[in-house]
GROMACS .gro file of C-alpha atoms in nm:
model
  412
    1UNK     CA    1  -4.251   1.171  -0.357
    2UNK     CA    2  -4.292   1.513  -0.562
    3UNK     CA    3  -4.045   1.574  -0.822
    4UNK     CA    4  -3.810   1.767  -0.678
    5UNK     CA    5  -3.702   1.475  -0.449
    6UNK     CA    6  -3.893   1.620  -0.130
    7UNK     CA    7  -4.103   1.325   0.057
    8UNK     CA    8  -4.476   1.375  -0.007
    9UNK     CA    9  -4.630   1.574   0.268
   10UNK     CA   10  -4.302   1.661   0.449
   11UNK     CA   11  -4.248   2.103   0.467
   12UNK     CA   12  -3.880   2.017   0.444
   13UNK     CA   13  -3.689   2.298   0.255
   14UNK     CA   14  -3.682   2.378  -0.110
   15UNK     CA   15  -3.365   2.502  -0.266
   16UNK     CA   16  -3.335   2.842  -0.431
   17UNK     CA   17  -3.414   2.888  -0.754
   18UNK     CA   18  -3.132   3.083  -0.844
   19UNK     CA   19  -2.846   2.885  -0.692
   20UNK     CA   20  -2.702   2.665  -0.951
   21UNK     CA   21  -2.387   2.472  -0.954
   22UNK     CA   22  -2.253   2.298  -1.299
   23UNK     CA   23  -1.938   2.108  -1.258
   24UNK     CA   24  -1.873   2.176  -1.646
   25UNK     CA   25  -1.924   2.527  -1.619
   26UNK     CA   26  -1.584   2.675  -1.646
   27UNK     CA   27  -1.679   3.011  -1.479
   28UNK     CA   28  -1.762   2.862  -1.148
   29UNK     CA   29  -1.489   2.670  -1.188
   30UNK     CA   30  -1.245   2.901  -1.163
   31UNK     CA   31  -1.422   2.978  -0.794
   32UNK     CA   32  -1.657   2.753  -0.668
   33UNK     CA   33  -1.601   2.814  -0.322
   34UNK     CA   34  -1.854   3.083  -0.344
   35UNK     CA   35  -2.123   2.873  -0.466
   36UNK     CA   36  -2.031   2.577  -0.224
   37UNK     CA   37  -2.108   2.768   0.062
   38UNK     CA   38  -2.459   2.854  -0.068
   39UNK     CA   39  -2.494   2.488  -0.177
   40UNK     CA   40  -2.372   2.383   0.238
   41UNK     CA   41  -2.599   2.697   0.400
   42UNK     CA   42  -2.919   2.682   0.119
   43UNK     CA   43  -2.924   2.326  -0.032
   44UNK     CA   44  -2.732   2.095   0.140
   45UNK     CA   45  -2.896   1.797  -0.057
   46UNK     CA   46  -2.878   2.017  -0.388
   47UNK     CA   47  -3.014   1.858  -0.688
   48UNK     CA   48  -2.939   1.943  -1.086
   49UNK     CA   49  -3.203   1.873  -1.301
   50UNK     CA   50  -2.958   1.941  -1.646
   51UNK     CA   51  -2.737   1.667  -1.564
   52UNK     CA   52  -2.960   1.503  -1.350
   53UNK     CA   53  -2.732   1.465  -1.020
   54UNK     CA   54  -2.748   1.522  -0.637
   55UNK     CA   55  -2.448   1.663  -0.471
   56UNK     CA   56  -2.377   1.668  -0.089
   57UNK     CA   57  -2.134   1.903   0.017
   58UNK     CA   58  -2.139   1.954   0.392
   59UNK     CA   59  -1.866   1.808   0.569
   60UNK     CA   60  -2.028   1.531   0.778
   61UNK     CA   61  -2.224   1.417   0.495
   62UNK     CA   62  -1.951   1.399   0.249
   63UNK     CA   63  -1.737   1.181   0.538
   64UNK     CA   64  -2.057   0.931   0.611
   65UNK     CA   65  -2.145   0.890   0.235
   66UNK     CA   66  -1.759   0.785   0.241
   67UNK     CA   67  -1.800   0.541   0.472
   68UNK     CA   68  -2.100   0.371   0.347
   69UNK     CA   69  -1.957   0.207   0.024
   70UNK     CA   70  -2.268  -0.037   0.012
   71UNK     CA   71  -2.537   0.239  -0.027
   72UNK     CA   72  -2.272   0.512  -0.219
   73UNK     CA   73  -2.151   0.286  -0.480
   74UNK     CA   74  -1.833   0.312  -0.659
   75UNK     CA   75  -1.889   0.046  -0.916
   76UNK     CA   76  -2.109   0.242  -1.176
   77UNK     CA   77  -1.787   0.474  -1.211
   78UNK     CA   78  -1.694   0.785  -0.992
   79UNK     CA   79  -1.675   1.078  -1.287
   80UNK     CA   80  -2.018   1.208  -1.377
   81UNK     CA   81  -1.989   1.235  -1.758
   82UNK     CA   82  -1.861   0.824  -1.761
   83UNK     CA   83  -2.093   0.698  -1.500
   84UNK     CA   84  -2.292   0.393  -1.621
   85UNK     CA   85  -2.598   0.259  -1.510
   86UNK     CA   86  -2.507  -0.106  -1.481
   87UNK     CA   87  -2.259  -0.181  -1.208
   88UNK     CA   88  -1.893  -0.287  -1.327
   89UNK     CA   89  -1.742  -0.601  -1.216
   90UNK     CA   90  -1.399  -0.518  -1.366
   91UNK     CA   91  -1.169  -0.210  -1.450
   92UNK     CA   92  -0.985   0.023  -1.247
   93UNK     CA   93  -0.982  -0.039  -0.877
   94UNK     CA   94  -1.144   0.278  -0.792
   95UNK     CA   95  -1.475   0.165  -0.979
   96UNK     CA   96  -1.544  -0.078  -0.827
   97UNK     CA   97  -1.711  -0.219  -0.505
   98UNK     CA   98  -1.593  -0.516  -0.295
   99UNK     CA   99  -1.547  -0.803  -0.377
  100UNK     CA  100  -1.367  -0.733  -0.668
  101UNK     CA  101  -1.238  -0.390  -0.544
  102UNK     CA  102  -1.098  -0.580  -0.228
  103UNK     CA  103  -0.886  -0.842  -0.410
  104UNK     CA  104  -0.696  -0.553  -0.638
  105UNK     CA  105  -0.716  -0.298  -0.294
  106UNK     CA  106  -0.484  -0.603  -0.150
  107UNK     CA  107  -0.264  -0.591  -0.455
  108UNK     CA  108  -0.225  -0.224  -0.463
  109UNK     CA  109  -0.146  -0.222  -0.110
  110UNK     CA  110   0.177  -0.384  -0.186
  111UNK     CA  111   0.299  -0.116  -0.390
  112UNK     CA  112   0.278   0.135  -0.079
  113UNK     CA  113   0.413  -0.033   0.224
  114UNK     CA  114   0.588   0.204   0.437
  115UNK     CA  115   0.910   0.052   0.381
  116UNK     CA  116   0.856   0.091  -0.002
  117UNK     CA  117   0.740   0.481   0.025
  118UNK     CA  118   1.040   0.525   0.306
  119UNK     CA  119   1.274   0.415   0.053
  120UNK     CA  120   1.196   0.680  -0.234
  121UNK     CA  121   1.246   0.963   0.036
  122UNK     CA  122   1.611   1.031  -0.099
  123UNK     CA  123   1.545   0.954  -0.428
  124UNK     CA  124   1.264   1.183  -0.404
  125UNK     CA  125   1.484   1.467  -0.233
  126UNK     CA  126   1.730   1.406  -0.507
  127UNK     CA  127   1.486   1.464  -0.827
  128UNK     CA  128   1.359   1.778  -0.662
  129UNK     CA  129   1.654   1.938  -0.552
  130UNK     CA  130   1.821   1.879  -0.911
  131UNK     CA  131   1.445   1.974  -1.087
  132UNK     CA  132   1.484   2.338  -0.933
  133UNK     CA  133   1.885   2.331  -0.972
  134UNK     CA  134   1.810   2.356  -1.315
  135UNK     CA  135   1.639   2.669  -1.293
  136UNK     CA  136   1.922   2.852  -1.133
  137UNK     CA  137   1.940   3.199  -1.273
  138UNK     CA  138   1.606   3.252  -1.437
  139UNK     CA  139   1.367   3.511  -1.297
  140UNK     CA  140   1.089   3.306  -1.379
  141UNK     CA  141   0.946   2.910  -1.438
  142UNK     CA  142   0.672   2.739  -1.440
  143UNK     CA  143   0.669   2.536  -1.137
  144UNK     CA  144   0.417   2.296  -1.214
  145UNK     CA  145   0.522   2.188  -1.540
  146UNK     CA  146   0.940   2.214  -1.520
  147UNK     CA  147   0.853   2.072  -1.167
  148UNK     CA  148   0.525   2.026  -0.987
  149UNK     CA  149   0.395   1.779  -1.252
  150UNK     CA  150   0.795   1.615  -1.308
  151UNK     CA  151   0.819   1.541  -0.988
  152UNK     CA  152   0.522   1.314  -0.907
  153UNK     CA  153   0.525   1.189  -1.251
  154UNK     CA  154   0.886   1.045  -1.236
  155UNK     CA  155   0.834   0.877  -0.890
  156UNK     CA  156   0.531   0.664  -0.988
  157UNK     CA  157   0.698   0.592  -1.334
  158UNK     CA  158   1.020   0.444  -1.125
  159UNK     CA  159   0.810   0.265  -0.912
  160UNK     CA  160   0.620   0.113  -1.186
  161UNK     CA  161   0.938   0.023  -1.388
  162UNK     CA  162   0.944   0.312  -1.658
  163UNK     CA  163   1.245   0.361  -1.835
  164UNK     CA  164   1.397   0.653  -1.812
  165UNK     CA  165   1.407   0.696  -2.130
  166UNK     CA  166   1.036   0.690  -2.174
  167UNK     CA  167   0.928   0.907  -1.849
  168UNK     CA  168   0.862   1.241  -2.011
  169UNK     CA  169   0.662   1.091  -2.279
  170UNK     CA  170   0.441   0.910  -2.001
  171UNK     CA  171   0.415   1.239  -1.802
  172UNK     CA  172   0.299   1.401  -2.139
  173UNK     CA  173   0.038   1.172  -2.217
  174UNK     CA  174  -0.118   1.184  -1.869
  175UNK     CA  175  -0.127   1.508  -1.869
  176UNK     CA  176  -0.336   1.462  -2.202
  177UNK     CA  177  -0.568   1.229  -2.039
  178UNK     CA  178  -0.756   1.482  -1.852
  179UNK     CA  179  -0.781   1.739  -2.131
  180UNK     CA  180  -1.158   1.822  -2.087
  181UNK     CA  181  -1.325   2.009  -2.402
  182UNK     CA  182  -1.525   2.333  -2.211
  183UNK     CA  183  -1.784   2.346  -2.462
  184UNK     CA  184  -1.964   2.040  -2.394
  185UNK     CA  185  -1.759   1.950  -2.069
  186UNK     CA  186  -1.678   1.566  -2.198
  187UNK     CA  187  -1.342   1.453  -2.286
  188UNK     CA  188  -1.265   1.458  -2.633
  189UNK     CA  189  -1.030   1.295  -2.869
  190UNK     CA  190  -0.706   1.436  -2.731
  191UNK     CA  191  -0.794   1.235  -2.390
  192UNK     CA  192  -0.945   0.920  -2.560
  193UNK     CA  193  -0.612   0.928  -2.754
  194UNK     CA  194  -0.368   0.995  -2.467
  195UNK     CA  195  -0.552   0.709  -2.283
  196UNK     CA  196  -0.467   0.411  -2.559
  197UNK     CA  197  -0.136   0.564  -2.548
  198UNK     CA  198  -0.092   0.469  -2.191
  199UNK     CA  199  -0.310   0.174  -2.217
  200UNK     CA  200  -0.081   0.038  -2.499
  201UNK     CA  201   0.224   0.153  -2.371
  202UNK     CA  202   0.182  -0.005  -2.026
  203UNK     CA  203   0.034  -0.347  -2.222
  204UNK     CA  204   0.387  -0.321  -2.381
  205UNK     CA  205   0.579  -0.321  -2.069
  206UNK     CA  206   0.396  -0.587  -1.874
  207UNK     CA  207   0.411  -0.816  -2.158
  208UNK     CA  208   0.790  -0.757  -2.196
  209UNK     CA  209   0.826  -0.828  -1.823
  210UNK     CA  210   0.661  -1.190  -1.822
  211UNK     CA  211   0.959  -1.288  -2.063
  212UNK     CA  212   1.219  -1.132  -1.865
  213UNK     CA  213   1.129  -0.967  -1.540
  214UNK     CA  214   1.282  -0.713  -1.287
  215UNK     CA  215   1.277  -0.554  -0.960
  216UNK     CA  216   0.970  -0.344  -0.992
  217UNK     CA  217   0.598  -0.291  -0.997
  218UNK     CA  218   0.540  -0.388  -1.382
  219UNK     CA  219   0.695  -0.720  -1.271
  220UNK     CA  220   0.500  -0.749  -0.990
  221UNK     CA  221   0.166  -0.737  -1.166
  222UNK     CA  222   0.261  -0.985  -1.376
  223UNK     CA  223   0.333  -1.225  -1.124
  224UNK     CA  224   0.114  -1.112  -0.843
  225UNK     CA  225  -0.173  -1.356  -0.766
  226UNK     CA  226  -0.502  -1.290  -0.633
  227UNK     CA  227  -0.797  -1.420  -0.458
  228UNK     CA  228  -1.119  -1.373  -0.687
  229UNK     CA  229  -1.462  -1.349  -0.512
  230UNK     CA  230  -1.492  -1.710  -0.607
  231UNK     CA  231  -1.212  -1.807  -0.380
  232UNK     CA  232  -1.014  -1.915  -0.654
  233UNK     CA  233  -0.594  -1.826  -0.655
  234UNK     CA  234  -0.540  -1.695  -0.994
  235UNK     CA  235  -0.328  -1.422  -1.162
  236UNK     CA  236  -0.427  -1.079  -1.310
  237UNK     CA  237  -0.578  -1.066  -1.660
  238UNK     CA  238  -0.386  -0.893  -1.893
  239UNK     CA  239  -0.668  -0.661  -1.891
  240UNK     CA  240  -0.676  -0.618  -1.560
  241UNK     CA  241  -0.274  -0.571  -1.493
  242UNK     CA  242  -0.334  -0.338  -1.747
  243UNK     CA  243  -0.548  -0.138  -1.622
  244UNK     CA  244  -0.424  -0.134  -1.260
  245UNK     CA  245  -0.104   0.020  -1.414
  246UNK     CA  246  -0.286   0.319  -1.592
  247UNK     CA  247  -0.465   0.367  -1.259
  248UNK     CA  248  -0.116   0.366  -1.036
  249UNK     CA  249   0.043   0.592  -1.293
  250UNK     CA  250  -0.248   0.871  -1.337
  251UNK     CA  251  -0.353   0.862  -0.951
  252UNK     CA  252  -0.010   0.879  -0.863
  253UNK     CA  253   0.102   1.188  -1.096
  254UNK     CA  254  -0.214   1.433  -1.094
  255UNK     CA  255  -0.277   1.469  -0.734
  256UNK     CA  256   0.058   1.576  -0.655
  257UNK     CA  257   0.120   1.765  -0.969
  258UNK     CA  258  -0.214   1.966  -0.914
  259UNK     CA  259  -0.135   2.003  -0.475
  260UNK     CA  260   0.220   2.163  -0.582
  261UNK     CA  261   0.029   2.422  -0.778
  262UNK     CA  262  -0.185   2.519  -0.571
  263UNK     CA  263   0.081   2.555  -0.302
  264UNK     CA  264   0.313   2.786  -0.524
  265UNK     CA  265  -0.055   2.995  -0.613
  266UNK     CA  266  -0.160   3.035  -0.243
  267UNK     CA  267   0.167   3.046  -0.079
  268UNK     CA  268   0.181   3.348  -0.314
  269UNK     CA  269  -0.153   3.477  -0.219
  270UNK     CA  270  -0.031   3.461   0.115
  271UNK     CA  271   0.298   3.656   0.150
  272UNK     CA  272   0.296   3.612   0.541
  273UNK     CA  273   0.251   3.274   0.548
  274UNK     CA  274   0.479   3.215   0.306
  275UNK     CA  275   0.735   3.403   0.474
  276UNK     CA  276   0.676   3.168   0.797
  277UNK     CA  277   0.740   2.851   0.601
  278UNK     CA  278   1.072   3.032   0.458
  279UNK     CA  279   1.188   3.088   0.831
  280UNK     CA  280   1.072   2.756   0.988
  281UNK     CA  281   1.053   2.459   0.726
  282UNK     CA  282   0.945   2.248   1.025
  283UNK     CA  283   0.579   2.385   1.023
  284UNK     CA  284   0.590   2.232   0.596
  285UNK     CA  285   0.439   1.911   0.662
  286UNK     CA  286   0.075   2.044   0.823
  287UNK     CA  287   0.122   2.335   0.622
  288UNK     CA  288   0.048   2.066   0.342
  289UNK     CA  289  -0.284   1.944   0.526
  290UNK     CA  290  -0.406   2.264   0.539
  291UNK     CA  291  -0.360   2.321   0.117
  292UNK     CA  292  -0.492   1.991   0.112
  293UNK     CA  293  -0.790   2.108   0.323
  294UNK     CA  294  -0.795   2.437   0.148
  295UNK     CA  295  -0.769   2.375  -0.224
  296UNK     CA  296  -0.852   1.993  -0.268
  297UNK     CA  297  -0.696   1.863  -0.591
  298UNK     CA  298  -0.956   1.673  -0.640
  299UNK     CA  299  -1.300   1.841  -0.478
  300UNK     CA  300  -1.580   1.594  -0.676
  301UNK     CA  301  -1.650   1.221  -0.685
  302UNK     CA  302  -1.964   1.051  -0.775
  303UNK     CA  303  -2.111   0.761  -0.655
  304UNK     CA  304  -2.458   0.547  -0.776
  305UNK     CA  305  -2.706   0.495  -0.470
  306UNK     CA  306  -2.822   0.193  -0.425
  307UNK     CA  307  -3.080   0.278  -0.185
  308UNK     CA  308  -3.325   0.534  -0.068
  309UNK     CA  309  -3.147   0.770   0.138
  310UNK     CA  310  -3.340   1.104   0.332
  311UNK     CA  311  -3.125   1.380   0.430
  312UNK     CA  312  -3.264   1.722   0.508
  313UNK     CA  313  -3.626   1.640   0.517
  314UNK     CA  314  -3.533   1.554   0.118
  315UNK     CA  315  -3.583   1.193  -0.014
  316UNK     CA  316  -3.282   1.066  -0.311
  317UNK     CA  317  -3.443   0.816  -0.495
  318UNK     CA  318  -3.224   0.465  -0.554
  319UNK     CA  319  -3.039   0.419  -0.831
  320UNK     CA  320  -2.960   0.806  -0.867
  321UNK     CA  321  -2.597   0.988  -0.900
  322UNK     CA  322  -2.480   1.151  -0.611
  323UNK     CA  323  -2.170   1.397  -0.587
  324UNK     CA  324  -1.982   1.398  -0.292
  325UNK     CA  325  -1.755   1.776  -0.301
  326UNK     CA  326  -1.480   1.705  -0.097
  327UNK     CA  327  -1.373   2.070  -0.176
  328UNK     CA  328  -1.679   2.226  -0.067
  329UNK     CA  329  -1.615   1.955   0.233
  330UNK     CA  330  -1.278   2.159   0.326
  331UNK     CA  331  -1.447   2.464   0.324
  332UNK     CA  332  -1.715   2.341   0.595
  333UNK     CA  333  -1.782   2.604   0.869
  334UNK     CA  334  -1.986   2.359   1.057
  335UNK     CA  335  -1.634   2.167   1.066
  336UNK     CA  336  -1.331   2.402   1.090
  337UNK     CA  337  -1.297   2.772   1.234
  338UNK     CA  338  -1.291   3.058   1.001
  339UNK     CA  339  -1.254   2.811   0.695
  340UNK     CA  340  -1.183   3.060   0.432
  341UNK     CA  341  -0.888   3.133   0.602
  342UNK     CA  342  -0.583   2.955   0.450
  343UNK     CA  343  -0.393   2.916   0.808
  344UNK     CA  344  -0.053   2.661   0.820
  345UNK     CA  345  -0.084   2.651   1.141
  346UNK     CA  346  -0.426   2.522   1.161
  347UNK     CA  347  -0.498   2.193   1.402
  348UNK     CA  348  -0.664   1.983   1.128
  349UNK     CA  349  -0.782   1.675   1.289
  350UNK     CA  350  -0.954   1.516   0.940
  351UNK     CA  351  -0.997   1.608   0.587
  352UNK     CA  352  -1.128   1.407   0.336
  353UNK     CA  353  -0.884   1.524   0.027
  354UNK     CA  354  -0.799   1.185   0.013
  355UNK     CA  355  -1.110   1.011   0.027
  356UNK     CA  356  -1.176   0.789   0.356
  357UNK     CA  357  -1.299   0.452   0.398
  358UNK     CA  358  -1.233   0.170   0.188
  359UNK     CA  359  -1.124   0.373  -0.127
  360UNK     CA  360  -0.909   0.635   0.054
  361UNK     CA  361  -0.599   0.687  -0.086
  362UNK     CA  362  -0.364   0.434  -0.074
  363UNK     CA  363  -0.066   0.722  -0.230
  364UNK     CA  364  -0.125   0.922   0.114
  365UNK     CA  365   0.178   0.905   0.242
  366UNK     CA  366   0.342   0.859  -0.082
  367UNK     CA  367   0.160   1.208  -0.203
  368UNK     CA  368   0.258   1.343   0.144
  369UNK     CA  369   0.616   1.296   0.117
  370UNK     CA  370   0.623   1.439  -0.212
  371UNK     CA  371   0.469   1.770  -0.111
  372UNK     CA  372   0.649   1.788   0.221
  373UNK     CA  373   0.982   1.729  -0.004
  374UNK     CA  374   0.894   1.942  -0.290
  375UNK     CA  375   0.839   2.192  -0.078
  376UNK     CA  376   1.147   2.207   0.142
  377UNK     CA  377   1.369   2.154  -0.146
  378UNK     CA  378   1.176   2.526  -0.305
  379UNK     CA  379   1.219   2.695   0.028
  380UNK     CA  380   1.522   2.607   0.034
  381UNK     CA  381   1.636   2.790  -0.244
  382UNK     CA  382   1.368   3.033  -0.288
  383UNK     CA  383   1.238   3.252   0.042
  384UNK     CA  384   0.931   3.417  -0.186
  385UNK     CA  385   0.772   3.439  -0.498
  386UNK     CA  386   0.486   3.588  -0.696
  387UNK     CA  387   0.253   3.412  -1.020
  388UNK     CA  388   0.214   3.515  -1.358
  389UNK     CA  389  -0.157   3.474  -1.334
  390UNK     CA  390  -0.176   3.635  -1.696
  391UNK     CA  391   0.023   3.302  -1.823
  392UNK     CA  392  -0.126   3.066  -1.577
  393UNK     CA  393  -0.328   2.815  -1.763
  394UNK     CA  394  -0.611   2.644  -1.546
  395UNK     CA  395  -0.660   2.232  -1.530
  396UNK     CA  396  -0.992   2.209  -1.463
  397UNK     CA  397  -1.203   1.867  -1.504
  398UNK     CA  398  -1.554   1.758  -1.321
  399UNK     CA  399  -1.329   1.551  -1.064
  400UNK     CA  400  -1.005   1.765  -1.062
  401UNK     CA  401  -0.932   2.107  -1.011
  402UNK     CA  402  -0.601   2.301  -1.022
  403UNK     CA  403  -0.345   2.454  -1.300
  404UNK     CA  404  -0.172   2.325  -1.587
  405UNK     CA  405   0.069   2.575  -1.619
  406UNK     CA  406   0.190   2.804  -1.345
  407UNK     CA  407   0.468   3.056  -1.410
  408UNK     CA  408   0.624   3.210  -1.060
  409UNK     CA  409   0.887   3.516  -1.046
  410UNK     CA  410   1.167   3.425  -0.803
  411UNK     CA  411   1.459   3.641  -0.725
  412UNK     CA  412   1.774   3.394  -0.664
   0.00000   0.00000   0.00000
């Protein structure tokens, strides 16, 4: 096999020497669509010889590599900068492979049954409908952090059993968690720090709930019990229950927080469609498949091979990283019509913003709700607005992509 990856003797296609994408690099982050296409048209098996990565961002090979867990592993962790190369046999569900992924998949699952997510609907119509009451009579707010990021942020917590008392600090800190530094496109201190907050914090409030439990997820953990590869009936480790409820609590706030800012940007960018969801609130809930589609929150997840795997008369050696860009996915002309074009009326039969296979999401219909919700409860009080781009402040990480702050002008 030569070095570039291409199998020895095959004519298969070299990729350009001037197309380039860096996940760090902050100017293509603030557009990558531009470079994704070249990456699906030029180099659909692209490979990055600085941070030594292959990236797949057509459509159908995005999906497959999705459903092939075995040869796209999770379990050597699924952000570039963290991945390790030994496989992990414990930590957050979504590093890890089956077995061990299974057994906590089974105990997440509980958390989202559809009775569960049915039953925060009014609660969930309640928070946003008094979130944007309280900006009544200002020209102008920034929707994702007096409410994009709130809203998302407060549902998890009262899932998970946060006080109320203590949900603003939590929201805080998570949003600290993915502070990435742009010079060297690592996290720094600032998200090392905000993560032992959590991790402590959350340590706190499972081991208060063994001595005196309640009626929510934090009391669940602590009671749950498992089936371990082994076959053996035991309960979570601290460690683990720990680390199951930082996963619940950041999965379950920065989707949402980043899909609501993206809606408020290109419902803004695109006055006439705006204006349709204004006059019929019914076409909301695909309209939120299509931002989904359209600006995935988050467009990048790696996985380890664990086999030799050609695609496009190229060869990817085992044991290399592999980046599957679910935004560049979206974005697929191969896969939807025109797909540039942000259309709420679009017949979108899949997407993989969520994932798909054994780690899609299991917040789907949780995050669905609260974007179809969030979203009514704004048109209902607002027909239109414009952004502040000059004050918007981007949130942009190798895995997630969106804004941190948002300002819109309304007219009430």
């Amino acid at each position: 096999m030569s070095q570039d990856g291409r199998p020895k003797g095959a004519n298969g296609p070299q990729q350009p020497d001037d197309l380039n994408w860096d996940p760090f690099d902050e100017a293509l982050k603030a557009d990558p669509h531009p470079v994704w296409q070249r990456l699906r048209d030029e180099a659909p098996l692209y490979y990055n010889s600085q941070y030594n990565f292959w990236a797949l961002s057509r459509f159908e090979d995005v999906e497959r590599a999705h459903r092939e867990p075995k040869r796209y592993s999770s379990a050597h962790v699924t952000v570039l900068e963290m991945m390790t190369e030994d496989a992990q046999h414990e930590g957050p569900m979504i590093f890890l492979d089956p077995p061990e992924h299974t057994m906590l998949r089974r105990l997440a699952s509980k958390a989202f049954t559809p009775r569960r997510v049915a039953e925060l609907e009014n609660e969930i119509r309640d928070l946003c409908g008094n979130l944007l009451d309280a900006q009544q009579g200002r020209e102008r707010f920034d929707y994702v952090q007096e409410f994009g990021a709130r809203v998302p942020a407060t549902v998890i917590a009262a899932l998970l059993g946060v006080p109320p008392s203590d949900r603003e600090d939590v929201r805080r800190h998570i949003d600290q968690m993915f502070h990435l530094e742009p010079e060297v496109g690592m996290a720094n201190d600032v998200a090392a720090q905000a993560g032992a907050w959590l991790y402590t914090y959350i340590a706190d409030q499972l081991n208060e709930r063994r001595s005196t439990p309640r009626d929510d997820m934090f009391s669940d953990l602590v009671s749950a019990e498992v089936i371990d590869h082994q076959g053996v009936t035991r309960r979570l480790t601290p460690d683990e229950a720990s680390g199951f409820g930082i996963l619940l609590i950041g999965a379950g706030t920065e989707t949402v927080a980043r899909l609501l800012g993206w809606a408020a940007l290109v419902l803004a960018d695109h006055p006439d469609q705006q204006a349709a969801l204004a006059e019929n609130p019914s076409l909301i809930p695909n309209a939120v498949e299509e931002l989904l589609r359209y600006e995935s929150p988050s467009p990048v997840q790696a996985r380890w091979l664990t086999e030799q795997v050609e695609l496009h008369d190229r060869v990817i050696p085992a044991e290399s990283k592999v980046l599957l860009l679910t935004g560049s996915a979206g974005r697929d002309e191969r896969v939807y019509v025109d797909a540039n074009r942000f259309d709420i009326r679009r017949n979108i039969k899949l997407h993989v913003a969520f994932g798909y296979g054994i780690h899609f999401c299991l917040g789907a219909a949780l995050a669905r709700m609260e974007g179809k919700i969030a979203l009514e409860e704004t048109f209902a009080r607002y027909k239109s607005w414009t952004v502040d781009m000059e004050d918007a402040v981007p949130l942009h990480t190798s895995t997630v992509r969106g804004y941190h702050q948002l300002p819109i002008c309304v007219e009430n």
